[in-house]
PDB file of C-alpha atoms in Angstrom:
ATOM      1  CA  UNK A   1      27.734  58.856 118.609  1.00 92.00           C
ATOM      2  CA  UNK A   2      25.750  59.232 122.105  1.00 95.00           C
ATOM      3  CA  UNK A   3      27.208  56.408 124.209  1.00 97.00           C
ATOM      4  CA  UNK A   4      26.107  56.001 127.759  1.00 98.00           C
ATOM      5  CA  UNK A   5      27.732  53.196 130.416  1.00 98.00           C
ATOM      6  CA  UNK A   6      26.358  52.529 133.650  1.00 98.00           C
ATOM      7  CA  UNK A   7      28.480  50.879 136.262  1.00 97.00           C
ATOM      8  CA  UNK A   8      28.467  49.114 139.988  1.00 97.00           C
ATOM      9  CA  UNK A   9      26.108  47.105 139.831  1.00 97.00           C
ATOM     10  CA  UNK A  10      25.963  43.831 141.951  1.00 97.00           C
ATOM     11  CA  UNK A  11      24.987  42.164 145.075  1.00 98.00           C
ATOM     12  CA  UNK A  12      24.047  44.130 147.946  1.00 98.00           C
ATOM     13  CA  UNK A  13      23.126  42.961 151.518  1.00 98.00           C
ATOM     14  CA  UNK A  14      19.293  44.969 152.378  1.00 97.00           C
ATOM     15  CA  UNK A  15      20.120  47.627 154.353  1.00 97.00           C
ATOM     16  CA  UNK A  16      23.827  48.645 152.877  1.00 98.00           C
ATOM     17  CA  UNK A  17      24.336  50.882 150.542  1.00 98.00           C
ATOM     18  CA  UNK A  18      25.867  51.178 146.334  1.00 98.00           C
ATOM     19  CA  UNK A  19      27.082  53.867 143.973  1.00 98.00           C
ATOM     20  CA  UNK A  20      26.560  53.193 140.437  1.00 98.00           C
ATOM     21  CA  UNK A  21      27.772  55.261 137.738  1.00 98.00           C
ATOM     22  CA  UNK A  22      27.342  56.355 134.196  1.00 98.00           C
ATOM     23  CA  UNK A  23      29.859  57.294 131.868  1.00 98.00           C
ATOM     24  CA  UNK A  24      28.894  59.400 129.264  1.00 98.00           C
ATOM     25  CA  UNK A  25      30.033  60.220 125.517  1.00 97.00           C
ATOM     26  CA  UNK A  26      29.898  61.361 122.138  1.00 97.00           C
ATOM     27  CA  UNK A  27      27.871  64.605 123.291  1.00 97.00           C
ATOM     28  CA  UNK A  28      28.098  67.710 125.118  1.00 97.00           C
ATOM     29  CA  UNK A  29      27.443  66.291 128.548  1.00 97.00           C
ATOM     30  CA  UNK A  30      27.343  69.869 130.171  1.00 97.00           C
ATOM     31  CA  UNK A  31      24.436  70.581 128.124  1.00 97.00           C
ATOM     32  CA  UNK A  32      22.136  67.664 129.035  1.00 97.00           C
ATOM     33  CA  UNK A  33      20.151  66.366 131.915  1.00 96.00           C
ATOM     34  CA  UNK A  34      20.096  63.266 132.865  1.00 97.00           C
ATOM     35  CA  UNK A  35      17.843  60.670 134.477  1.00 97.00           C
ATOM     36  CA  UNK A  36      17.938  57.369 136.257  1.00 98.00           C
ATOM     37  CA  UNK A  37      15.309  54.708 135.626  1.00 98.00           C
ATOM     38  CA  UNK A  38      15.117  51.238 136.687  1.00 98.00           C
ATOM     39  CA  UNK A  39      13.518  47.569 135.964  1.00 98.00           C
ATOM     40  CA  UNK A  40      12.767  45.067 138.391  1.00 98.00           C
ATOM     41  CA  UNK A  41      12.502  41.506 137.220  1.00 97.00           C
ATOM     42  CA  UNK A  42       9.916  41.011 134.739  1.00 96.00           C
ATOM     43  CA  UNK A  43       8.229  44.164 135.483  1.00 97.00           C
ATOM     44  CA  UNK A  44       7.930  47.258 134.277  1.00 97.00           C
ATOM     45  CA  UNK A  45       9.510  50.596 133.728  1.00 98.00           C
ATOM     46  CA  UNK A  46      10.246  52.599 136.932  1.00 98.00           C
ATOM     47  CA  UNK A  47      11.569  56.479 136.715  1.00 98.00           C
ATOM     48  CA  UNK A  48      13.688  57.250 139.745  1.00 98.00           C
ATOM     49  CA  UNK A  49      15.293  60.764 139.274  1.00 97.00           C
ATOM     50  CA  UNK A  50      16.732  63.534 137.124  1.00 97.00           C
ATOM     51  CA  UNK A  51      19.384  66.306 137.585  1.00 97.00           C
ATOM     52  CA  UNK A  52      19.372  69.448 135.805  1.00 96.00           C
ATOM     53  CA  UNK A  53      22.127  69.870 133.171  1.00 96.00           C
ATOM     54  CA  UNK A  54      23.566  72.396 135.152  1.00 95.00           C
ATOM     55  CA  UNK A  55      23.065  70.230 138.355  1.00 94.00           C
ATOM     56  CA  UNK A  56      21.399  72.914 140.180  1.00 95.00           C
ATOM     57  CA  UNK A  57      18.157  70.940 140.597  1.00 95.00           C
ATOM     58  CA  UNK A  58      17.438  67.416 141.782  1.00 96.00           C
ATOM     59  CA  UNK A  59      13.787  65.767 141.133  1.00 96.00           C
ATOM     60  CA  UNK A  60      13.110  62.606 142.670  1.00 97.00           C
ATOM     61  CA  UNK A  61      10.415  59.770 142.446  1.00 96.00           C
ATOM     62  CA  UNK A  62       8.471  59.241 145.836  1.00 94.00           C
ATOM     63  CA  UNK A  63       9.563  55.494 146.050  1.00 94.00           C
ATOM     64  CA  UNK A  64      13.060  56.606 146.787  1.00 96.00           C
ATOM     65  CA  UNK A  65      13.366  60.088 147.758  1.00 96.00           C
ATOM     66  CA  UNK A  66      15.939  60.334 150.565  1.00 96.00           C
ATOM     67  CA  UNK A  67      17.179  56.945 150.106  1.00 97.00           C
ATOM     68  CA  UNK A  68      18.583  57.919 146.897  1.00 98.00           C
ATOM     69  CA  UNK A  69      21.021  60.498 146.059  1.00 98.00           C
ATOM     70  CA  UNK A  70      21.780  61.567 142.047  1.00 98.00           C
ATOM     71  CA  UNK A  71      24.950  63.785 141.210  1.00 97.00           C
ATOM     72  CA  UNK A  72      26.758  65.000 138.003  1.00 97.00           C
ATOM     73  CA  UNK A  73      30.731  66.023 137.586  1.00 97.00           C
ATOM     74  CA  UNK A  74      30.959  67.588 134.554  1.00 96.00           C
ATOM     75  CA  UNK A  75      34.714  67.083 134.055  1.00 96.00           C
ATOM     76  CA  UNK A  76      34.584  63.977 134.041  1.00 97.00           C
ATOM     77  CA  UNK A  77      31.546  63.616 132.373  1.00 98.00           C
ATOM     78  CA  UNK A  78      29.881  60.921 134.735  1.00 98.00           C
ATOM     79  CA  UNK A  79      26.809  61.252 136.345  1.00 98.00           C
ATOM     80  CA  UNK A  80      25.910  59.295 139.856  1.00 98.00           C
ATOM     81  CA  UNK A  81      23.342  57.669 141.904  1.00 98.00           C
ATOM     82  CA  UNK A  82      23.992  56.803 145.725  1.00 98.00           C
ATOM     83  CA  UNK A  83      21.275  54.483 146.958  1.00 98.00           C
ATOM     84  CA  UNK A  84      21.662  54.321 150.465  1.00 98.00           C
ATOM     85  CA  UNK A  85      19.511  51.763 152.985  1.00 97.00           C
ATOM     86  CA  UNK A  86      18.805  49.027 150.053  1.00 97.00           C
ATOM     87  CA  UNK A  87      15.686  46.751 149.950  1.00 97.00           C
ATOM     88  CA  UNK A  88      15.184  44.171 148.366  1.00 97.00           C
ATOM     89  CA  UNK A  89      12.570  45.227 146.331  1.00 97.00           C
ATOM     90  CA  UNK A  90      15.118  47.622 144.857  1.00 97.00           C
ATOM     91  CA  UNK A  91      16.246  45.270 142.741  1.00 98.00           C
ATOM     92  CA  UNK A  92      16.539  45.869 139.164  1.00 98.00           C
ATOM     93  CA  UNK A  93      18.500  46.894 136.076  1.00 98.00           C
ATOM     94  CA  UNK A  94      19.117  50.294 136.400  1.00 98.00           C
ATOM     95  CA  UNK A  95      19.150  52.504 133.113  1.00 98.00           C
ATOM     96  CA  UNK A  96      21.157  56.203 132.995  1.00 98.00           C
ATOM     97  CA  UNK A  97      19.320  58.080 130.273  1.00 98.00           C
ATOM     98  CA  UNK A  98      19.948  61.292 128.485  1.00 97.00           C
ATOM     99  CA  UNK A  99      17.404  63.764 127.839  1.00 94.00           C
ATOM    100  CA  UNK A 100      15.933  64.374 124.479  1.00 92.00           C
ATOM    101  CA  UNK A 101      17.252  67.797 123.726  1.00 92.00           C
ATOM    102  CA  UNK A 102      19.427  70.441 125.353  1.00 93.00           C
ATOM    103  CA  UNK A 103      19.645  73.226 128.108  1.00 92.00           C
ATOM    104  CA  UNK A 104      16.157  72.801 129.355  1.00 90.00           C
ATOM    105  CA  UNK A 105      14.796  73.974 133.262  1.00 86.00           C
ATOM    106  CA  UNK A 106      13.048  70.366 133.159  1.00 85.00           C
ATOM    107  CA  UNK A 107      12.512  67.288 131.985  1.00 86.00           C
ATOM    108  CA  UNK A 108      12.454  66.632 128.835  1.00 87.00           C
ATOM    109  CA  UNK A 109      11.576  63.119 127.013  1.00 91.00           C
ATOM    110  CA  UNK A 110      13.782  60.336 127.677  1.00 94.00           C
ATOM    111  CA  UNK A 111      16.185  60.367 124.341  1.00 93.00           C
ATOM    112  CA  UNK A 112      19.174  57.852 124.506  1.00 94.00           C
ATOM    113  CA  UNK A 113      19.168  55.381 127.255  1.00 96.00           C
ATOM    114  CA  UNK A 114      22.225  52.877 128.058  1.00 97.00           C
ATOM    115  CA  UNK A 115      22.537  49.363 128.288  1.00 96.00           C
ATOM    116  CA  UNK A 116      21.921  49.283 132.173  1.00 97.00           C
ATOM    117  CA  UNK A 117      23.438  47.671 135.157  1.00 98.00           C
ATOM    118  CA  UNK A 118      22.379  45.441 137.477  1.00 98.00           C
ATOM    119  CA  UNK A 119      21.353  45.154 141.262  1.00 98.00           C
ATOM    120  CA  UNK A 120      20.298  42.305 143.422  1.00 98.00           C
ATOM    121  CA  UNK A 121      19.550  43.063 146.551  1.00 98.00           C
ATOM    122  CA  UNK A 122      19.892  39.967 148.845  1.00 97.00           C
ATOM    123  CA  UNK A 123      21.162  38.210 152.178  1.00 94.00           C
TER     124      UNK A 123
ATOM    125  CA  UNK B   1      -1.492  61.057 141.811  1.00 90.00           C
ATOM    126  CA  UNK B   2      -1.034  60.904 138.226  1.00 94.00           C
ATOM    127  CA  UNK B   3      -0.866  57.737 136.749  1.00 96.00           C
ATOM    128  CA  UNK B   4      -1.265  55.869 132.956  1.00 97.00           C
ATOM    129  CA  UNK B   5      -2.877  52.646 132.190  1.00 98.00           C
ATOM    130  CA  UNK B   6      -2.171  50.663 129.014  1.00 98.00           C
ATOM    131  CA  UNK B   7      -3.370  47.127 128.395  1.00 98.00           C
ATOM    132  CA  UNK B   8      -0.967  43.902 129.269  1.00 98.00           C
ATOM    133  CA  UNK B   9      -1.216  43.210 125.938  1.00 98.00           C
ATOM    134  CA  UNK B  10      -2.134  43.147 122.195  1.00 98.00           C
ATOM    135  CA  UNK B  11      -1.802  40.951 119.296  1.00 97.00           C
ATOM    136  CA  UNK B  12      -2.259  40.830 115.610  1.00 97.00           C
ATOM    137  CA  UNK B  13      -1.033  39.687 112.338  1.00 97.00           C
ATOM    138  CA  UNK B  14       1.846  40.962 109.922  1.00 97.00           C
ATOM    139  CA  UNK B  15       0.934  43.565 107.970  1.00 97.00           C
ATOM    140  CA  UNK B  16      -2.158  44.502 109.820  1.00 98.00           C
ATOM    141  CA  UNK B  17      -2.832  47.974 112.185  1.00 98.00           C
ATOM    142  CA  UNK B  18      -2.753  47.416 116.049  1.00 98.00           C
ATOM    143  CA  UNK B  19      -3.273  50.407 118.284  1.00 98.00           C
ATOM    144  CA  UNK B  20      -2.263  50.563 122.122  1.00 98.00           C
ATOM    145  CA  UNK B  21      -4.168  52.624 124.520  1.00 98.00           C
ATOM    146  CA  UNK B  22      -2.558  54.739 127.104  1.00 98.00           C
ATOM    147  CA  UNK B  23      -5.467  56.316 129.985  1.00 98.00           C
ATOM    148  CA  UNK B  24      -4.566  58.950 132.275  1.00 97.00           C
ATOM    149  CA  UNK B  25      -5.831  58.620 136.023  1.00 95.00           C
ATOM    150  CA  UNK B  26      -5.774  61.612 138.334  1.00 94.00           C
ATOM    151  CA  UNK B  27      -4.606  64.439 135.889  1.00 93.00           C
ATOM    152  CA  UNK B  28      -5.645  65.778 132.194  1.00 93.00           C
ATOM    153  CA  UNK B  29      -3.435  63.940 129.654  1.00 94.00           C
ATOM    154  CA  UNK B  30      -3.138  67.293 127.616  1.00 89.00           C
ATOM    155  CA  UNK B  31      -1.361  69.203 130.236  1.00 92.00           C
ATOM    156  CA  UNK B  32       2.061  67.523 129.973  1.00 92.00           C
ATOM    157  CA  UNK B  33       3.516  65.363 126.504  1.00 95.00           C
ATOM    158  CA  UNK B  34       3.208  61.475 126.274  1.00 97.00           C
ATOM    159  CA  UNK B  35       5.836  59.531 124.782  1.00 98.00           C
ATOM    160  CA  UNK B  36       6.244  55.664 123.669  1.00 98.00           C
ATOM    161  CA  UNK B  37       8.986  53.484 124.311  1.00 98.00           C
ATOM    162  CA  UNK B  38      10.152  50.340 122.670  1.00 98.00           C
ATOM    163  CA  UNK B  39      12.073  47.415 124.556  1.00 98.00           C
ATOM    164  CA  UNK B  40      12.861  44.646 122.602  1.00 96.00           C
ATOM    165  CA  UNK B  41      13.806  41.239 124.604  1.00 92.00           C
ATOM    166  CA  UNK B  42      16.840  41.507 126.613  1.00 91.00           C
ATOM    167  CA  UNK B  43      17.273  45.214 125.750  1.00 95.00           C
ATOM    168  CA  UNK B  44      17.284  49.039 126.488  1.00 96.00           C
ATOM    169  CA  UNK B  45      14.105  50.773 125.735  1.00 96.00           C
ATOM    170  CA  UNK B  46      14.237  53.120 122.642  1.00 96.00           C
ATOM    171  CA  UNK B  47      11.785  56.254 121.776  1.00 96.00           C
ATOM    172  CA  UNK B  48       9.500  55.597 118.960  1.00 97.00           C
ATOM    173  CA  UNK B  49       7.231  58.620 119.762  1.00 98.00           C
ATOM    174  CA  UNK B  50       7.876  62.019 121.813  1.00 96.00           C
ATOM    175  CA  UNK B  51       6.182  65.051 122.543  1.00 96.00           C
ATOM    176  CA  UNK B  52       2.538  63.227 121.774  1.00 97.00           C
ATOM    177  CA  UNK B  53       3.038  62.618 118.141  1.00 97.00           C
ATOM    178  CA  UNK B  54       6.570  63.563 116.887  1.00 97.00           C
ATOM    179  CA  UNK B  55       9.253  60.483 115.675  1.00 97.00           C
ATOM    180  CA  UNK B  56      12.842  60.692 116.260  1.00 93.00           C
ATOM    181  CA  UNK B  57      15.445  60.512 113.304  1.00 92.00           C
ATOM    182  CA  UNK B  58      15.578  56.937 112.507  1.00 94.00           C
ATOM    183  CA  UNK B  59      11.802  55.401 113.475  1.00 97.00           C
ATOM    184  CA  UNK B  60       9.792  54.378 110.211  1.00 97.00           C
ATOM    185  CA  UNK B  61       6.677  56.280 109.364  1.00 96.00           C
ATOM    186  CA  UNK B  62       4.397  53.061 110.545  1.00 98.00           C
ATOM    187  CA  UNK B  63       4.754  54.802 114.124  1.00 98.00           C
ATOM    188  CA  UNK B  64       2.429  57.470 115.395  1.00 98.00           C
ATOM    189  CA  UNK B  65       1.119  58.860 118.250  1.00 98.00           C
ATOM    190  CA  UNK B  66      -1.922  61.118 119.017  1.00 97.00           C
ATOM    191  CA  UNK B  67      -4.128  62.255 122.155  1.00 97.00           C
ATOM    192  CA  UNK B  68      -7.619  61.845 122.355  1.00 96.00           C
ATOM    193  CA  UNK B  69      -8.832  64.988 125.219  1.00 95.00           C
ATOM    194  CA  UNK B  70     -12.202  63.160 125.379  1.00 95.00           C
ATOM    195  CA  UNK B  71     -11.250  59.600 126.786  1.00 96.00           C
ATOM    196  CA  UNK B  72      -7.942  61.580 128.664  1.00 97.00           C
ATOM    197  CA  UNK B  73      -6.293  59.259 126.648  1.00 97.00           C
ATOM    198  CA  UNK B  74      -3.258  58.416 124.295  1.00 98.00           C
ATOM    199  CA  UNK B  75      -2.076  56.434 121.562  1.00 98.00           C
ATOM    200  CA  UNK B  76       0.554  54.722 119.857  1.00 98.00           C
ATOM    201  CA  UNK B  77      -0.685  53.180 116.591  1.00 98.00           C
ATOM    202  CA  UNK B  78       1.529  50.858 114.337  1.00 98.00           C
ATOM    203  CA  UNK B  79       0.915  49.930 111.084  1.00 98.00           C
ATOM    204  CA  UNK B  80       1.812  47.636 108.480  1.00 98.00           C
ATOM    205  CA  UNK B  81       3.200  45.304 110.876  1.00 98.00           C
ATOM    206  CA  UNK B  82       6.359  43.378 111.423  1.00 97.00           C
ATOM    207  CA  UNK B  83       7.675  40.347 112.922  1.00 96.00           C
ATOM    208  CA  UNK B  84      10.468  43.131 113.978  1.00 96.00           C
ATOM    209  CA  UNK B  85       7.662  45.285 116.144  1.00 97.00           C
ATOM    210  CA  UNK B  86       7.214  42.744 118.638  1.00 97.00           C
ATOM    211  CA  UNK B  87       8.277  44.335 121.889  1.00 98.00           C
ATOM    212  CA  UNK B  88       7.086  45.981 125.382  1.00 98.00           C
ATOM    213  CA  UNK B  89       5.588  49.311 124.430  1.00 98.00           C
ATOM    214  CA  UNK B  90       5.646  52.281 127.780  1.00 98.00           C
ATOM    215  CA  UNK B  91       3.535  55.354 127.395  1.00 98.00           C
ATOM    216  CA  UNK B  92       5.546  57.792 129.632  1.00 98.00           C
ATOM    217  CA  UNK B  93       4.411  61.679 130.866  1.00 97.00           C
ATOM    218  CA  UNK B  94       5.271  63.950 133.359  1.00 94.00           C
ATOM    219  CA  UNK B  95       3.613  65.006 137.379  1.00 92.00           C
ATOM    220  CA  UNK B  96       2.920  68.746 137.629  1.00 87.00           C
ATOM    221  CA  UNK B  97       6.199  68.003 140.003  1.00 89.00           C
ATOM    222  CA  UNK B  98       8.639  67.222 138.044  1.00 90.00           C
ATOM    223  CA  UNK B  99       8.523  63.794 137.748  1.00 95.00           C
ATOM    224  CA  UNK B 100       8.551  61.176 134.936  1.00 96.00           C
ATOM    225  CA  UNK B 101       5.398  58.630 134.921  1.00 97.00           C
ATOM    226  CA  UNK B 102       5.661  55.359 133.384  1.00 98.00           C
ATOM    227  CA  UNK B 103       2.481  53.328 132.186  1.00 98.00           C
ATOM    228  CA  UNK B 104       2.582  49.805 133.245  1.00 98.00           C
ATOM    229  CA  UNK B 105       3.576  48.534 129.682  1.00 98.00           C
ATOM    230  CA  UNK B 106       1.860  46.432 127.043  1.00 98.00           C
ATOM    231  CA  UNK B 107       3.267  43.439 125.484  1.00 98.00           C
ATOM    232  CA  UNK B 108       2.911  43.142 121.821  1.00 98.00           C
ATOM    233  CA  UNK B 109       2.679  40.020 120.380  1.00 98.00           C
ATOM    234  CA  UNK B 110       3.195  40.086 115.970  1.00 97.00           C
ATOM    235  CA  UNK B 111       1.152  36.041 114.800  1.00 90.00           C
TER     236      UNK B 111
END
């Protein structure tokens, strides 16, 4: 059974920075590529970014390109997103979601999503 | 830049047919898939529709999707209604860059 579990969330001061993570199971992470996607309060769906499944490519959404950072480690099966220079409009519940199918050179739809984390973003 | 627009929201009764509209803005709606999410109160979004009209294992029949080239548009049509089907509904595509597009959602509301 596809499980995904994001982690780190909490309260950040604007301008500092937070790693969250997702823990990943019941698949063949190597395989997959991932994305992150987030949702502010009360609004809508926001795609962020999306690694490769062999983590040789990086695609990023213009509201947070070079802000925000996403990596994969295979052994452990845990893929990561460093947000760096926080606003407060950043945040949100962030989701970690797996793509639809398999070994693909880009994105693909977004097939199992977790149960999110969250991040305020406050003085 | 290449954007969807679906309506705030929709309503209508048990049992009955409501569609939700999905328009493409700065780029042909045909050149990339559209896909529908679900997200019920308080949780994760869920695919009821990929790849313009497919289902994944597990999402009832009453779900489909379809693309109409002439209004650059796309659908997700539900039918027989259920109490059950009230959620947010996202169309979602892609940039010719590589990125994933959200529409702003639509709020369906079963009487």
């Amino acid at each position: 059974q596809v499980h995904l579990e994001e982690s780190g969330g909490g309260v950040v001061q604007p301008g500092k920075s937070l790693r969250l993570s997702c823990a990943a199971a019941g698949f063949t992470f190597s395989h997959y590529g991932m994305h992150w996607v987030r949702q502010a309060p009360g609004k809508g769906l926001e795609w962020l970014t999306y690694i490769l499944y062999d983590g040789s490519e990086q695609f990023y959404a213009d509201s947070v390109k070079g802000r925000f950072t996403m990596s994969r480690d295979d052994s452990t099966q845990t893929v990561v997103l460093q947000m760096q220079r926080l606003k407060t409009e950043d945040t949100a519940v962030y989701y970690c979601v797996r793509d639809g199918r398999p070994l693909l050179r880009s994105l693909d739809w977004l097939g199992t999503w977790g149960q999110g984390t969250k991040v305020t973003v406050s003085s | 830049n290449f954007m969807l627009t679906q309506p705030p929201s929709v309503s209508e009764s048990p049992g009955q047919t409501v569609t939700i509209s999905c328009t493409a803005s700065g780029g042909n709606i045909g050149r990339n898939y559209v896909q529908w999410y679900q997200q019920r109160p308080t949780s994760a979004p869920t695919t009821v529709i990929y790849e313009d009209n497919q289902r994944p294992s597990g999402v009832p029949n009453r779900f489909s999707g379809s693309i109409d080239y002439s209004s650059n548009s796309a659908s997700l049509t539900i039918s027989g209604l259920k109490t059950e089907d009230e959620a947010d509904y996202y169309c979602q595509s892609y940039t010719d860059i590589n990125q994933a597009v959200f529409g702003g959602g639509t709020k369906l509301t079963v009487l």
